[in-house]
Amino acid sequence: QKEVEQNSGPLSVPEGAIASLNCTYSDRGSQSFFWYRQYSGKSPELIMSIYSNGDKEDGRFTAQLNKASQYVSLLIRDSQPSDSATYLCAVIAGAQKLVFGQGTRLTINP
Amino acid sequence: DAMVIQNPRYQVTQFGKPVTLSCSQTLNHNVMYWYQQKSSQAPKLLFHYYDKDFNNEADTPDNFQSRRPNTSFCFLDIRSPGLGDAAMYLCATSRRDPYEQYFGPGTRLTVT
């Protein structure tokens, strides 16, 4: 089992709709969770971090964490074409290293 | 603006010709990381430094070396690049806690 799993997509969402990205992780002791956005040919950009169960909102982005289910998600409201990118879920595992999922490619259709 | 800077942004080298990539940061973060990312893959951690303490990933090839002469700078040396080393090389920094990592723009390495 991979440490961090994401559906690779592609996920296609119409403009203005809610995009929902999901991630599961295997290390039950993980405490820190991150979402990165990566445009093609560019470096990852940190867009959300979440450390405790529940929801965390920042503008159009909401991160959700459920440690009991070992599940973290990212919701993007009012999706825009500029949100089209690969979204990487990342988890701090043992030895304080960041473990990335394979990423979900998101396409927002105008 | 505080940031992570990588130079050069694009590097072309010949098979077997040593190359050095550089990273600098103005965030005053303790921890610096080097990642390799190939197309459609997640970033793969090569090394990281907690301050001056060097940590090498078990599967990082011996061909890759790193130096951190001071808090602000870190270098990645590839002693004898092979075709399989063509990739994006990403530098990232973080504090010790929380470990939010901030990436530089990357260096795209081409090996001919």
PDB file of C-alpha atoms in Angstrom:
ATOM      1  CA  GLN A   1       0.000   0.000   0.000  1.00  0.00           C
ATOM      2  CA  LYS A   2       1.307   3.443  -0.953  1.00  0.00           C
ATOM      3  CA  GLU A   3       1.807   5.839   1.918  1.00  0.00           C
ATOM      4  CA  VAL A   4      -0.282   8.572   0.288  1.00  0.00           C
ATOM      5  CA  GLU A   5      -2.834   7.726  -2.373  1.00  0.00           C
ATOM      6  CA  GLN A   6      -4.702   9.979  -4.742  1.00  0.00           C
ATOM      7  CA  ASN A   7      -6.810   9.340  -7.782  1.00  0.00           C
ATOM      8  CA  SER A   8      -4.562  10.395 -10.663  1.00  0.00           C
ATOM      9  CA  GLY A   9      -7.516  11.638 -12.705  1.00  0.00           C
ATOM     10  CA  PRO A  10      -7.867  13.453 -14.931  1.00  0.00           C
ATOM     11  CA  LEU A  11     -10.758  15.062 -13.104  1.00  0.00           C
ATOM     12  CA  SER A  12     -12.849  17.288 -15.305  1.00  0.00           C
ATOM     13  CA  VAL A  13     -15.145  19.891 -13.711  1.00  0.00           C
ATOM     14  CA  PRO A  14     -17.244  22.623 -15.374  1.00  0.00           C
ATOM     15  CA  GLU A  15     -16.395  26.213 -14.623  1.00  0.00           C
ATOM     16  CA  GLY A  16     -18.220  27.502 -11.561  1.00  0.00           C
ATOM     17  CA  ALA A  17     -18.756  24.054 -10.057  1.00  0.00           C
ATOM     18  CA  ILE A  18     -17.116  22.547  -6.971  1.00  0.00           C
ATOM     19  CA  ALA A  19     -14.012  20.440  -7.561  1.00  0.00           C
ATOM     20  CA  SER A  20     -13.447  17.742  -4.957  1.00  0.00           C
ATOM     21  CA  LEU A  21     -10.008  16.155  -4.585  1.00  0.00           C
ATOM     22  CA  ASN A  22      -9.390  13.249  -2.252  1.00  0.00           C
ATOM     23  CA  CYS A  23      -6.400  11.676  -0.573  1.00  0.00           C
ATOM     24  CA  THR A  24      -5.848   8.788   1.850  1.00  0.00           C
ATOM     25  CA  TYR A  25      -2.753   8.059   3.889  1.00  0.00           C
ATOM     26  CA  SER A  26      -1.458   4.989   5.644  1.00  0.00           C
ATOM     27  CA  ASP A  27       0.527   6.322   8.624  1.00  0.00           C
ATOM     28  CA  ARG A  28      -1.989   6.719  11.434  1.00  0.00           C
ATOM     29  CA  GLY A  29       0.537   8.820  13.372  1.00  0.00           C
ATOM     30  CA  SER A  30       0.657  11.550  10.717  1.00  0.00           C
ATOM     31  CA  GLN A  31      -0.087  14.990  12.101  1.00  0.00           C
ATOM     32  CA  SER A  32       0.477  17.448   9.268  1.00  0.00           C
ATOM     33  CA  PHE A  33      -1.236  17.531   5.890  1.00  0.00           C
ATOM     34  CA  PHE A  34      -0.755  19.765   2.894  1.00  0.00           C
ATOM     35  CA  TRP A  35      -2.145  20.468  -0.533  1.00  0.00           C
ATOM     36  CA  TYR A  36       0.131  21.746  -3.271  1.00  0.00           C
ATOM     37  CA  ARG A  37      -0.877  23.029  -6.681  1.00  0.00           C
ATOM     38  CA  GLN A  38       1.486  22.443  -9.552  1.00  0.00           C
ATOM     39  CA  TYR A  39       1.055  23.944 -12.988  1.00  0.00           C
ATOM     40  CA  SER A  40       2.669  22.139 -15.883  1.00  0.00           C
ATOM     41  CA  GLY A  41       6.413  22.843 -15.978  1.00  0.00           C
ATOM     42  CA  LYS A  42       6.323  24.794 -12.702  1.00  0.00           C
ATOM     43  CA  SER A  43       7.201  23.968  -9.110  1.00  0.00           C
ATOM     44  CA  PRO A  44       4.662  22.970  -6.428  1.00  0.00           C
ATOM     45  CA  GLU A  45       2.940  25.839  -4.643  1.00  0.00           C
ATOM     46  CA  LEU A  46       1.593  25.366  -1.111  1.00  0.00           C
ATOM     47  CA  ILE A  47      -2.092  26.281  -1.063  1.00  0.00           C
ATOM     48  CA  MET A  48      -3.434  24.692   2.130  1.00  0.00           C
ATOM     49  CA  SER A  49      -2.134  23.115   5.315  1.00  0.00           C
ATOM     50  CA  ILE A  50      -4.284  21.393   7.921  1.00  0.00           C
ATOM     51  CA  TYR A  51      -3.323  19.874  11.261  1.00  0.00           C
ATOM     52  CA  SER A  52      -6.537  19.050  13.121  1.00  0.00           C
ATOM     53  CA  ASN A  53      -9.765  17.259  12.310  1.00  0.00           C
ATOM     54  CA  GLY A  54     -12.450  19.248  10.588  1.00  0.00           C
ATOM     55  CA  ASP A  55     -12.547  21.902   7.907  1.00  0.00           C
ATOM     56  CA  LYS A  56     -10.201  24.765   7.155  1.00  0.00           C
ATOM     57  CA  GLU A  57     -11.292  27.425   4.703  1.00  0.00           C
ATOM     58  CA  ASP A  58      -9.170  29.900   2.772  1.00  0.00           C
ATOM     59  CA  GLY A  59     -10.994  31.830   0.082  1.00  0.00           C
ATOM     60  CA  ARG A  60     -12.388  29.385  -2.455  1.00  0.00           C
ATOM     61  CA  PHE A  61     -10.411  26.496  -0.964  1.00  0.00           C
ATOM     62  CA  THR A  62     -11.522  24.229   1.874  1.00  0.00           C
ATOM     63  CA  ALA A  63      -9.351  21.456   3.275  1.00  0.00           C
ATOM     64  CA  GLN A  64     -11.039  18.677   5.237  1.00  0.00           C
ATOM     65  CA  LEU A  65      -9.279  16.235   7.541  1.00  0.00           C
ATOM     66  CA  ASN A  66     -10.592  13.058   9.132  1.00  0.00           C
ATOM     67  CA  LYS A  67      -7.814  11.325  11.052  1.00  0.00           C
ATOM     68  CA  ALA A  68     -10.006   8.400  12.090  1.00  0.00           C
ATOM     69  CA  SER A  69     -10.617   7.554   8.435  1.00  0.00           C
ATOM     70  CA  GLN A  70      -7.095   8.665   7.405  1.00  0.00           C
ATOM     71  CA  TYR A  71      -8.610  10.875   4.788  1.00  0.00           C
ATOM     72  CA  VAL A  72      -7.920  14.428   3.657  1.00  0.00           C
ATOM     73  CA  SER A  73      -9.698  16.324   0.912  1.00  0.00           C
ATOM     74  CA  LEU A  74      -9.592  19.632  -0.893  1.00  0.00           C
ATOM     75  CA  LEU A  75     -12.688  21.410  -2.181  1.00  0.00           C
ATOM     76  CA  ILE A  76     -12.409  24.214  -4.699  1.00  0.00           C
ATOM     77  CA  ARG A  77     -15.572  26.306  -4.956  1.00  0.00           C
ATOM     78  CA  ASP A  78     -16.513  28.367  -8.015  1.00  0.00           C
ATOM     79  CA  SER A  79     -13.843  26.589 -10.064  1.00  0.00           C
ATOM     80  CA  GLN A  80     -12.013  28.732 -12.585  1.00  0.00           C
ATOM     81  CA  PRO A  81     -10.008  27.693 -15.661  1.00  0.00           C
ATOM     82  CA  SER A  82      -6.928  29.003 -13.832  1.00  0.00           C
ATOM     83  CA  ASP A  83      -7.464  26.215 -11.259  1.00  0.00           C
ATOM     84  CA  SER A  84      -6.542  23.656 -13.919  1.00  0.00           C
ATOM     85  CA  ALA A  85      -3.380  22.039 -12.563  1.00  0.00           C
ATOM     86  CA  THR A  86      -2.103  18.956 -10.784  1.00  0.00           C
ATOM     87  CA  TYR A  87      -2.916  18.903  -7.082  1.00  0.00           C
ATOM     88  CA  LEU A  88      -0.489  17.075  -4.823  1.00  0.00           C
ATOM     89  CA  CYS A  89      -1.519  15.801  -1.422  1.00  0.00           C
ATOM     90  CA  ALA A  90       1.400  15.596   1.011  1.00  0.00           C
ATOM     91  CA  VAL A  91       1.710  14.217   4.515  1.00  0.00           C
ATOM     92  CA  ILE A  92       4.440  14.520   7.108  1.00  0.00           C
ATOM     93  CA  ALA A  93       5.391  10.931   7.875  1.00  0.00           C
ATOM     94  CA  GLY A  94       8.052   9.522  10.182  1.00  0.00           C
ATOM     95  CA  ALA A  95      11.346  11.405  10.484  1.00  0.00           C
ATOM     96  CA  GLN A  96       9.480  14.607   9.603  1.00  0.00           C
ATOM     97  CA  LYS A  97       9.693  14.004   5.874  1.00  0.00           C
ATOM     98  CA  LEU A  98       7.063  15.089   3.399  1.00  0.00           C
ATOM     99  CA  VAL A  99       5.506  12.200   1.493  1.00  0.00           C
ATOM    100  CA  PHE A 100       3.648  13.119  -1.672  1.00  0.00           C
ATOM    101  CA  GLY A 101       0.812  11.393  -3.422  1.00  0.00           C
ATOM    102  CA  GLN A 102       1.037  10.963  -7.178  1.00  0.00           C
ATOM    103  CA  GLY A 103      -1.182  13.973  -7.766  1.00  0.00           C
ATOM    104  CA  THR A 104      -4.598  14.494  -9.316  1.00  0.00           C
ATOM    105  CA  ARG A 105      -4.764  16.311 -12.623  1.00  0.00           C
ATOM    106  CA  LEU A 106      -7.703  18.730 -12.575  1.00  0.00           C
ATOM    107  CA  THR A 107      -9.178  20.350 -15.668  1.00  0.00           C
ATOM    108  CA  ILE A 108     -11.776  23.117 -15.392  1.00  0.00           C
ATOM    109  CA  ASN A 109     -13.857  23.360 -18.557  1.00  0.00           C
ATOM    110  CA  PRO A 110     -15.130  26.840 -19.520  1.00  0.00           C
TER     111      PRO A 110
ATOM    112  CA  ASP B   1       9.701  39.427  -0.758  1.00  0.00           C
ATOM    113  CA  ALA B   2      11.074  36.423   1.092  1.00  0.00           C
ATOM    114  CA  MET B   3      11.645  33.615  -1.318  1.00  0.00           C
ATOM    115  CA  VAL B   4      13.505  30.550  -2.527  1.00  0.00           C
ATOM    116  CA  ILE B   5      15.721  31.171  -5.548  1.00  0.00           C
ATOM    117  CA  GLN B   6      17.204  28.551  -7.813  1.00  0.00           C
ATOM    118  CA  ASN B   7      19.903  29.016 -10.435  1.00  0.00           C
ATOM    119  CA  PRO B   8      20.074  28.332 -13.232  1.00  0.00           C
ATOM    120  CA  ARG B   9      16.468  27.820 -14.256  1.00  0.00           C
ATOM    121  CA  TYR B  10      17.541  25.680 -17.196  1.00  0.00           C
ATOM    122  CA  GLN B  11      20.736  23.694 -17.435  1.00  0.00           C
ATOM    123  CA  VAL B  12      21.978  21.607 -20.335  1.00  0.00           C
ATOM    124  CA  THR B  13      24.933  19.347 -19.696  1.00  0.00           C
ATOM    125  CA  GLN B  14      26.653  16.546 -21.531  1.00  0.00           C
ATOM    126  CA  PHE B  15      26.584  12.944 -20.456  1.00  0.00           C
ATOM    127  CA  GLY B  16      29.185  12.537 -17.704  1.00  0.00           C
ATOM    128  CA  LYS B  17      29.981  16.232 -17.345  1.00  0.00           C
ATOM    129  CA  PRO B  18      29.635  17.413 -13.729  1.00  0.00           C
ATOM    130  CA  VAL B  19      27.005  19.995 -12.984  1.00  0.00           C
ATOM    131  CA  THR B  20      26.123  22.089  -9.917  1.00  0.00           C
ATOM    132  CA  LEU B  21      22.707  23.518  -9.157  1.00  0.00           C
ATOM    133  CA  SER B  22      22.267  26.216  -6.567  1.00  0.00           C
ATOM    134  CA  CYS B  23      19.540  27.270  -4.179  1.00  0.00           C
ATOM    135  CA  SER B  24      19.312  30.285  -1.914  1.00  0.00           C
ATOM    136  CA  GLN B  25      16.620  31.430   0.484  1.00  0.00           C
ATOM    137  CA  THR B  26      15.687  34.620   2.244  1.00  0.00           C
ATOM    138  CA  LEU B  27      13.088  32.948   4.491  1.00  0.00           C
ATOM    139  CA  ASN B  28      15.656  32.181   7.213  1.00  0.00           C
ATOM    140  CA  HIS B  29      14.392  28.599   7.405  1.00  0.00           C
ATOM    141  CA  ASN B  30      16.404  25.941   9.218  1.00  0.00           C
ATOM    142  CA  VAL B  31      15.624  23.099   6.867  1.00  0.00           C
ATOM    143  CA  MET B  32      16.516  22.833   3.187  1.00  0.00           C
ATOM    144  CA  TYR B  33      15.578  20.023   0.826  1.00  0.00           C
ATOM    145  CA  TRP B  34      16.492  18.818  -2.639  1.00  0.00           C
ATOM    146  CA  TYR B  35      13.938  16.927  -4.702  1.00  0.00           C
ATOM    147  CA  GLN B  36      14.044  15.340  -8.128  1.00  0.00           C
ATOM    148  CA  GLN B  37      10.843  15.357 -10.145  1.00  0.00           C
ATOM    149  CA  LYS B  38      10.367  13.544 -13.431  1.00  0.00           C
ATOM    150  CA  SER B  39       7.444  14.012 -15.746  1.00  0.00           C
ATOM    151  CA  SER B  40       4.059  12.972 -14.298  1.00  0.00           C
ATOM    152  CA  GLN B  41       5.696  11.795 -11.055  1.00  0.00           C
ATOM    153  CA  ALA B  42       5.657  13.116  -7.522  1.00  0.00           C
ATOM    154  CA  PRO B  43       8.745  14.910  -6.234  1.00  0.00           C
ATOM    155  CA  LYS B  44      11.319  12.473  -4.867  1.00  0.00           C
ATOM    156  CA  LEU B  45      13.387  13.576  -1.887  1.00  0.00           C
ATOM    157  CA  LEU B  46      17.144  13.321  -2.447  1.00  0.00           C
ATOM    158  CA  PHE B  47      18.594  15.071   0.644  1.00  0.00           C
ATOM    159  CA  HIS B  48      17.689  17.417   3.424  1.00  0.00           C
ATOM    160  CA  TYR B  49      19.539  19.501   5.969  1.00  0.00           C
ATOM    161  CA  TYR B  50      18.395  20.353   9.448  1.00  0.00           C
ATOM    162  CA  ASP B  51      20.635  23.374   9.893  1.00  0.00           C
ATOM    163  CA  LYS B  52      24.003  21.810   9.011  1.00  0.00           C
ATOM    164  CA  ASP B  53      22.972  18.222   9.762  1.00  0.00           C
ATOM    165  CA  PHE B  54      22.953  16.376   6.472  1.00  0.00           C
ATOM    166  CA  ASN B  55      20.405  13.625   5.802  1.00  0.00           C
ATOM    167  CA  ASN B  56      20.746  11.416   2.780  1.00  0.00           C
ATOM    168  CA  GLU B  57      17.849   9.306   1.494  1.00  0.00           C
ATOM    169  CA  ALA B  58      18.775   5.624   1.321  1.00  0.00           C
ATOM    170  CA  ASP B  59      17.981   5.351  -2.378  1.00  0.00           C
ATOM    171  CA  THR B  60      19.731   8.553  -3.500  1.00  0.00           C
ATOM    172  CA  PRO B  61      22.462   7.516  -5.950  1.00  0.00           C
ATOM    173  CA  ASP B  62      26.078   8.195  -4.959  1.00  0.00           C
ATOM    174  CA  ASN B  63      26.311  10.299  -8.102  1.00  0.00           C
ATOM    175  CA  PHE B  64      24.407  13.025  -6.242  1.00  0.00           C
ATOM    176  CA  GLN B  65      26.095  15.115  -3.565  1.00  0.00           C
ATOM    177  CA  SER B  66      25.028  18.196  -1.651  1.00  0.00           C
ATOM    178  CA  ARG B  67      26.623  21.064   0.241  1.00  0.00           C
ATOM    179  CA  ARG B  68      25.184  23.676   2.555  1.00  0.00           C
ATOM    180  CA  PRO B  69      27.920  26.208   3.296  1.00  0.00           C
ATOM    181  CA  ASN B  70      25.621  28.498   5.304  1.00  0.00           C
ATOM    182  CA  THR B  71      21.977  28.939   6.307  1.00  0.00           C
ATOM    183  CA  SER B  72      21.012  30.666   3.086  1.00  0.00           C
ATOM    184  CA  PHE B  73      22.649  28.535   0.421  1.00  0.00           C
ATOM    185  CA  CYS B  74      22.529  24.914  -0.648  1.00  0.00           C
ATOM    186  CA  PHE B  75      24.077  23.193  -3.675  1.00  0.00           C
ATOM    187  CA  LEU B  76      23.322  19.989  -5.536  1.00  0.00           C
ATOM    188  CA  ASP B  77      26.257  18.417  -7.348  1.00  0.00           C
ATOM    189  CA  ILE B  78      25.734  15.719  -9.951  1.00  0.00           C
ATOM    190  CA  ARG B  79      29.155  14.206 -10.514  1.00  0.00           C
ATOM    191  CA  SER B  80      28.541  12.255 -13.695  1.00  0.00           C
ATOM    192  CA  PRO B  81      25.084  12.928 -15.106  1.00  0.00           C
ATOM    193  CA  GLY B  82      23.411  10.161 -17.024  1.00  0.00           C
ATOM    194  CA  LEU B  83      20.460  10.398 -19.377  1.00  0.00           C
ATOM    195  CA  GLY B  84      18.241   9.149 -16.561  1.00  0.00           C
ATOM    196  CA  ASP B  85      19.128  12.184 -14.450  1.00  0.00           C
ATOM    197  CA  ALA B  86      17.271  14.524 -16.772  1.00  0.00           C
ATOM    198  CA  ALA B  87      14.529  15.982 -14.563  1.00  0.00           C
ATOM    199  CA  MET B  88      13.307  19.046 -12.711  1.00  0.00           C
ATOM    200  CA  TYR B  89      15.345  19.625  -9.552  1.00  0.00           C
ATOM    201  CA  LEU B  90      13.450  21.372  -6.810  1.00  0.00           C
ATOM    202  CA  CYS B  91      14.806  23.083  -3.725  1.00  0.00           C
ATOM    203  CA  ALA B  92      12.481  23.630  -0.787  1.00  0.00           C
ATOM    204  CA  THR B  93      12.792  25.142   2.661  1.00  0.00           C
ATOM    205  CA  SER B  94      10.847  24.916   5.912  1.00  0.00           C
ATOM    206  CA  ARG B  95      11.035  25.740   9.578  1.00  0.00           C
ATOM    207  CA  ARG B  96      11.444  22.832  11.978  1.00  0.00           C
ATOM    208  CA  ASP B  97       7.854  23.173  13.149  1.00  0.00           C
ATOM    209  CA  PRO B  98       5.526  23.431  11.344  1.00  0.00           C
ATOM    210  CA  TYR B  99       7.146  21.682   8.419  1.00  0.00           C
ATOM    211  CA  GLU B 100       5.395  23.649   5.714  1.00  0.00           C
ATOM    212  CA  GLN B 101       7.701  23.433   2.727  1.00  0.00           C
ATOM    213  CA  TYR B 102       8.106  26.235   0.225  1.00  0.00           C
ATOM    214  CA  PHE B 103       9.562  25.414  -3.155  1.00  0.00           C
ATOM    215  CA  GLY B 104      11.804  27.376  -5.433  1.00  0.00           C
ATOM    216  CA  PRO B 105      10.986  27.604  -9.149  1.00  0.00           C
ATOM    217  CA  GLY B 106      13.148  24.585  -9.980  1.00  0.00           C
ATOM    218  CA  THR B 107      15.998  23.888 -12.376  1.00  0.00           C
ATOM    219  CA  ARG B 108      15.182  21.904 -15.504  1.00  0.00           C
ATOM    220  CA  LEU B 109      18.180  19.697 -16.273  1.00  0.00           C
ATOM    221  CA  THR B 110      18.713  18.286 -19.749  1.00  0.00           C
ATOM    222  CA  VAL B 111      21.451  15.715 -20.379  1.00  0.00           C
ATOM    223  CA  THR B 112      22.654  15.307 -23.944  1.00  0.00           C
TER     224      THR B 112
END
